Short mmCIF file of C-alpha atoms in Angstrom, two decimals:
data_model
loop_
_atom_site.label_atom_id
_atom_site.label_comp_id
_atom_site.label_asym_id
_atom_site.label_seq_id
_atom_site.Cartn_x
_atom_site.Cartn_y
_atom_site.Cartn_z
CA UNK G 1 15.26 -7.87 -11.11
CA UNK G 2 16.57 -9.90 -13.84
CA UNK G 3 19.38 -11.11 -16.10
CA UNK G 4 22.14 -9.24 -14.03
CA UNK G 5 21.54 -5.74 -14.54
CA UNK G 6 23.46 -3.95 -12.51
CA UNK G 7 21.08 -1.03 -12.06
CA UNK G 8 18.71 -3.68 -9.60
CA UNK G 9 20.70 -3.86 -6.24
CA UNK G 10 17.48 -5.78 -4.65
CA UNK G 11 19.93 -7.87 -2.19
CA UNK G 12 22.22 -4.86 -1.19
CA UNK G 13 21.34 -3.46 2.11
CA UNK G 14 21.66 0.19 2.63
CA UNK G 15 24.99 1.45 3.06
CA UNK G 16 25.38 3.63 6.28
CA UNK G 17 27.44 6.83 6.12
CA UNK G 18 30.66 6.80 8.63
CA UNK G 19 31.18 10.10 10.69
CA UNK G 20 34.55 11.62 9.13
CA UNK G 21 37.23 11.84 11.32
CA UNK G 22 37.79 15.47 11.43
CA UNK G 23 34.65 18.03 11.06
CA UNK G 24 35.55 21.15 9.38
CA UNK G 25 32.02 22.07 9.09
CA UNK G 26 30.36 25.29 11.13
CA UNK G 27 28.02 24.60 14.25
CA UNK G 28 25.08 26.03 11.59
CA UNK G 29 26.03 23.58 8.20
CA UNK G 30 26.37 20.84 10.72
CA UNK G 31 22.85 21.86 12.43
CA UNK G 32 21.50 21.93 8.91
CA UNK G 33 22.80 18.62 7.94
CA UNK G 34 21.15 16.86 11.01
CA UNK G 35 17.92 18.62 10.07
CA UNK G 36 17.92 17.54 6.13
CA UNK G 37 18.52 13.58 7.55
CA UNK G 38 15.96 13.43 10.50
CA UNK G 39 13.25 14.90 7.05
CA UNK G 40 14.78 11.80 5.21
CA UNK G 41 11.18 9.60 4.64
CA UNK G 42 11.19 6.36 6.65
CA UNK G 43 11.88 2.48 5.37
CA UNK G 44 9.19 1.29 4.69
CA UNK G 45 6.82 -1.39 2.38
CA UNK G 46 3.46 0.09 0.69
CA UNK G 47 0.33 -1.80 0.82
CA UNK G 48 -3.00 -1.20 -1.22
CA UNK G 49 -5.59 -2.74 -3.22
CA UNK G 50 -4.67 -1.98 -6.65
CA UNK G 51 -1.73 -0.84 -8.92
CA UNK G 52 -1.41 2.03 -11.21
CA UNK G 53 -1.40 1.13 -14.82
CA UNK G 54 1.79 2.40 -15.50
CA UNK G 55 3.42 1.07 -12.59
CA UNK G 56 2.55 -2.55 -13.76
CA UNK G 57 3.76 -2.32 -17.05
CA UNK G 58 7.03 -0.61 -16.17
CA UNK G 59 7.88 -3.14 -12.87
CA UNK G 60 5.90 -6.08 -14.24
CA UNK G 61 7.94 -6.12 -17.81
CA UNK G 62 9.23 -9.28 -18.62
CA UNK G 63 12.30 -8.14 -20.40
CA UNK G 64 15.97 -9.83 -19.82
CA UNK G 65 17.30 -6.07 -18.77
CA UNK G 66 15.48 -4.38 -16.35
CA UNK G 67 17.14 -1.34 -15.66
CA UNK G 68 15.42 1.43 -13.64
CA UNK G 69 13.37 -1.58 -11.94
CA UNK G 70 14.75 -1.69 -8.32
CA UNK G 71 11.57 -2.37 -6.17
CA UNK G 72 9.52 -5.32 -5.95
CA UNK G 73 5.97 -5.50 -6.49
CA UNK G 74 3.73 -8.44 -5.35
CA UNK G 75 0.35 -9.08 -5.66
CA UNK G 76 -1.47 -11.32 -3.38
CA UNK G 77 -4.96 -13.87 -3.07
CA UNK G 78 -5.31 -15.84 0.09
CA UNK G 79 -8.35 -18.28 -0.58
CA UNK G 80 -9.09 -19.82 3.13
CA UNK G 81 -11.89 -21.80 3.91
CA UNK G 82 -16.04 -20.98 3.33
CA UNK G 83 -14.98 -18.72 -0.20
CA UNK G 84 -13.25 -16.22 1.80
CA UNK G 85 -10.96 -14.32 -0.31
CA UNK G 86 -8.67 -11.75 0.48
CA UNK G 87 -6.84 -9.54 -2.13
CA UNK G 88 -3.60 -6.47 -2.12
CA UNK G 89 -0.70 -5.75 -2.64
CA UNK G 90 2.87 -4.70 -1.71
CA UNK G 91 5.71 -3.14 -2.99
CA UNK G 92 9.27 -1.64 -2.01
CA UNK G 93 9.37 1.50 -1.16
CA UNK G 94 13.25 0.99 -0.59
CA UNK G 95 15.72 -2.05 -0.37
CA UNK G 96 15.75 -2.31 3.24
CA UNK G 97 12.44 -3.86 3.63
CA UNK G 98 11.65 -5.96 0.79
CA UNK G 99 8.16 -7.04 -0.50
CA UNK G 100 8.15 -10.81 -0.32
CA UNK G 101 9.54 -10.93 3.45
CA UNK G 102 6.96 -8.29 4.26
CA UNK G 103 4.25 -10.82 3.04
CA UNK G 104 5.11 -13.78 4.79
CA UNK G 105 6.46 -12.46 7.90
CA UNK G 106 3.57 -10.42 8.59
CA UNK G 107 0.50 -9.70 6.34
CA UNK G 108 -0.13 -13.74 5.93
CA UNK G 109 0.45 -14.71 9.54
CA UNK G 110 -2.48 -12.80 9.95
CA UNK G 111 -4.79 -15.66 8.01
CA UNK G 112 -2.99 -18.75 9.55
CA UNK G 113 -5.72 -18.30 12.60
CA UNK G 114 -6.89 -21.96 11.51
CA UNK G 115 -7.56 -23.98 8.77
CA UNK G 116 -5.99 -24.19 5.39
CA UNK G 117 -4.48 -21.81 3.20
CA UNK G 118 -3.98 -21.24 -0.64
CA UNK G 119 -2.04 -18.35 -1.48
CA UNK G 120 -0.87 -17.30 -4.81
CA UNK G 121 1.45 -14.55 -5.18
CA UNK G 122 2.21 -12.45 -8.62
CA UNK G 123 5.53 -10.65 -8.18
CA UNK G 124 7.34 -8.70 -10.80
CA UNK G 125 11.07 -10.52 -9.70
CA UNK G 126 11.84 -13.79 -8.24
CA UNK G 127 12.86 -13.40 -4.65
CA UNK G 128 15.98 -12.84 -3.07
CA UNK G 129 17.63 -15.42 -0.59
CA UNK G 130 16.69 -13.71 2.33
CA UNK G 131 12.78 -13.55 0.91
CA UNK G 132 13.53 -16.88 0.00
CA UNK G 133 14.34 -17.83 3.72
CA UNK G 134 10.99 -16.51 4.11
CA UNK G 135 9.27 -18.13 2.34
CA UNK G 136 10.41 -21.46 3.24
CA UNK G 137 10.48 -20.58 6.83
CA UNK G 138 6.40 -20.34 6.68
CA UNK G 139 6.46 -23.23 5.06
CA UNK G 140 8.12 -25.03 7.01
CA UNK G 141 6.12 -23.94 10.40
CA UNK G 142 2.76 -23.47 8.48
CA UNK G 143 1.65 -27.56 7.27
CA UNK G 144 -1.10 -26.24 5.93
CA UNK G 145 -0.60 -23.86 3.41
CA UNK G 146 0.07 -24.20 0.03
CA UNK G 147 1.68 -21.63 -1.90
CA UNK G 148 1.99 -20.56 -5.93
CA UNK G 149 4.20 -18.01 -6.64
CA UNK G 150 4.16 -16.50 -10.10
CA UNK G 151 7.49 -14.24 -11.25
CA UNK G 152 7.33 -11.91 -14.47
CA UNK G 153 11.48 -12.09 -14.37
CA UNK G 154 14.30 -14.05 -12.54
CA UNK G 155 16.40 -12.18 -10.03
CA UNK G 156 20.56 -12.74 -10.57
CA UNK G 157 19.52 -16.09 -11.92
CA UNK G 158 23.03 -16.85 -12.46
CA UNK G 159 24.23 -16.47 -8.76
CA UNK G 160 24.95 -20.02 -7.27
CA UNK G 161 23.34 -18.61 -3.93
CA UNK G 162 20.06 -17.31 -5.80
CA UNK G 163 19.85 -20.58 -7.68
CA UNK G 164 20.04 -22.49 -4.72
CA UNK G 165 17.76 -20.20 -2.37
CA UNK G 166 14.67 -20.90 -5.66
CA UNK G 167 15.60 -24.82 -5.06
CA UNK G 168 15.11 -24.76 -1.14
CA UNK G 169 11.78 -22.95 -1.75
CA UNK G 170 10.61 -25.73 -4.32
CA UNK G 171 11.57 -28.23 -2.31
CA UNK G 172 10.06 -26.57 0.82
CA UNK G 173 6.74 -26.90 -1.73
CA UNK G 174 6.50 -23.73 -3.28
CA UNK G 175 5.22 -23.99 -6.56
CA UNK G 176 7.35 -21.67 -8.60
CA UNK G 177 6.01 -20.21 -12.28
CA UNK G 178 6.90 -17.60 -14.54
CA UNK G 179 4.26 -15.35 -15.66
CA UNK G 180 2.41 -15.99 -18.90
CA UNK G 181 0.03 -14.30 -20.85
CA UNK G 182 -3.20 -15.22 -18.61
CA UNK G 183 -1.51 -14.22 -15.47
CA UNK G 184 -1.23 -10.91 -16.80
CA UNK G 185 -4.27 -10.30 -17.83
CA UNK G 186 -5.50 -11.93 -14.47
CA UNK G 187 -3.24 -9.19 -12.01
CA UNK G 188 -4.44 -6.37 -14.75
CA UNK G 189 -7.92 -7.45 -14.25
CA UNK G 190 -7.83 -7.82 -10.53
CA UNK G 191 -5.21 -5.90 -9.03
CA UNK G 192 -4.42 -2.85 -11.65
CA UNK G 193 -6.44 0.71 -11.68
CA UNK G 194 -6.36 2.69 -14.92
CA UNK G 195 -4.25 5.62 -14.21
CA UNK G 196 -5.77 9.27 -14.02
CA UNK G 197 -4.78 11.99 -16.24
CA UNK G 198 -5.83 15.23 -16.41
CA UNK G 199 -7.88 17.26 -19.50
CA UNK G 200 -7.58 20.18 -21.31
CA UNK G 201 -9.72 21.86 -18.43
CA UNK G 202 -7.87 20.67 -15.49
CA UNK G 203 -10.80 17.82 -14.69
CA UNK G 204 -9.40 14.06 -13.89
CA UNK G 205 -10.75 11.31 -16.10
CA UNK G 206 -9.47 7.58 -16.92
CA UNK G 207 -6.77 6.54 -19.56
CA UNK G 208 -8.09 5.01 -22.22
CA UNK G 209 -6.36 2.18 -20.83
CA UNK G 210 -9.03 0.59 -18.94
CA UNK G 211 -10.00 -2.02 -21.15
CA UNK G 212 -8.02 -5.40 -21.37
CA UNK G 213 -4.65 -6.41 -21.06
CA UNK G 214 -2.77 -5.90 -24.30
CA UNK G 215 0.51 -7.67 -24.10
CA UNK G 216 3.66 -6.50 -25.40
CA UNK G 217 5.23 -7.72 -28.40
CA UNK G 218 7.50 -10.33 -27.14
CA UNK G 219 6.15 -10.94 -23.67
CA UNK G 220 5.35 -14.83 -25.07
CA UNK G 221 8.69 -15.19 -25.98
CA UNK G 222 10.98 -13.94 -22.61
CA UNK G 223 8.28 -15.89 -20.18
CA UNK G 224 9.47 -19.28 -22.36
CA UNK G 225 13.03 -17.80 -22.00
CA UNK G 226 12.85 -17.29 -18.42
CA UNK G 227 10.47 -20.65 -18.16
CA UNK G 228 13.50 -22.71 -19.61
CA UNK G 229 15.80 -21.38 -17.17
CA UNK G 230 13.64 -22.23 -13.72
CA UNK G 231 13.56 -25.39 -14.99
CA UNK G 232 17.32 -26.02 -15.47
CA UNK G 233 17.63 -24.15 -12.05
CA UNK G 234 14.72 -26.67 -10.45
CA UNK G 235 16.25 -29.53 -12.60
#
C-alpha cells in the first residue's frame, strides 16, 4: 500500500468469473470444478490480540515499494470512560472485506453504547476511499469520538480520488499521522508476539526477537518522506 506499486490492488474488488458460452467439459470435470469452488475459504477479516513478529515487519515496512504487501493490518486502542481500555487487531484476509471498514462499521459501534470515545488506530497503509467513507461516516454520526489514525505508508498517494478521500477524513476530524519511530516500538510492545520456531529437537521456543523494537535502517527517513507528502495532500 504505497507509492503505486502495482503488486497492491487494495481498491480492486474481486473479479467474478463469467460462465463460457459453450461447455465442452464432461458431466465429471464439471462436477469436480463445482466441488474445488464451494472448498474455496470464505471472505473474510481476521481479528486477534496480537501480531506475529514477522508479519509486522513485513506489512508494517515503511518502504516507498511495497510489493508482496496486499492486506491491511490495523491495530486498535479504544480508551472510553473510567480507564477502560480495549485492545486488537484486524487484518485482510482478502480484498473484498477490507480492515479499516471492518473497524468502524462494526467492531467500534460496539463501544459507542455512551459516552466518549478516543480511538487510535496503527495501520500498515493509509485507507482506501471506500474505508475512507468509513471513517468519516462514524464521524460524522458519532459527535463524540475522536479519532488518531497512524499509517506506516500512503496508499496510491498520487490518485486525485485517494488524495481527496485523506482530505474529507481530516476535515471530518480525523487526525491523520505517519508512523514514527515511537509508534513502532509502541504497536511492537503492545500488539506484536515474538514468533515461535522450532529446535533442533522438535520443541517450540521464542525468537530471540522478543526484546525491543529495533528499527530498520532508514525507517526515520521514509516516515519524513511520507510525512512531507500528507502534508502537501492536507495542505
Amino acid at each position: 500500500m504505497i507509492v503505486m506499486d502495482q503488486g497492491e490492488n487494495k481498491s480492486q474488488p474481486p473479479q467474478v468469473p463469467q460462465e463460457p458460452a459453450q461447455n465442452s467439459e464432461t458431466p465429471e470435470e464439471g462436477n469436480a470444478k463445482k466441488v474445488e469452488l464451494e472448498e474455496l475459504p470464505p471472505f473474510e477479516v481476521v481479528e486477534g490480540s496480537r501480531i506475529p513478529a514477522s508479519s509486522f515487519k513485513f506489512q508494517f515496512k515503511n518502504v516507498e515499494y511495497s510489493s508482496g504487501r496486499n492486506k491491511t493490518l490495523l491495530c486498535y486502542t479504544i480508551e472510553r470512560g473510567e480507564g477502560q481500555v480495549f485492545r486488537g487487531y484486524l487484518e485482510d484476509e482478502h480484498v473484498s472485506a477490507h480492515a479499516e471498514e471492518a473497524f468502524f462499521s462494526n467492531v467500534l459501534p460496539q463501544f459507542l453504547t455512551s459516552g466518549p470515545v478516543r480511538v487510535t488506530c496503527y495501520v500498515s497503509s493509509s485507507p482506501c476511499i471506500t474505508c475512507a467513507a468509513s471513517i468519516a461516516r462514524c464521524l460524522r454520526k458519532n459527535k463524540t469520538v475522536k479519532i488518531r489514525l497512524v499509517v506506516a505508508r500512503l496508499f496510491q498517494w498520487e490518485e486525485s480520488e485517494i488524495r481527496g478521500a485523506l482530505r474529507g477524513i481530516s476535515s471530518a476530524g480525523c487526525q491523520l499521522q505517519m508512523m514514527k519511530s515511537a509508534d513502532y516500538s509502541h504497536v511492537w510492545q503492545n500488539f506484536v508476539e515474538p514468533d515461535i520456531v522450532l529446535n533442533e529437537e522438535g520443541e517450540a521456543e521464542q525468537n530471540s526477537e522478543a526484546g525491543d523494537f529495533i528499527p530498520w535502517e532508514d525507517l526515520e527517513e521514509n516516515s519524513l518522506y511520507y510525512e512531507e507528502k500528507l502534508a502537501e495532500i492536507l495542505r
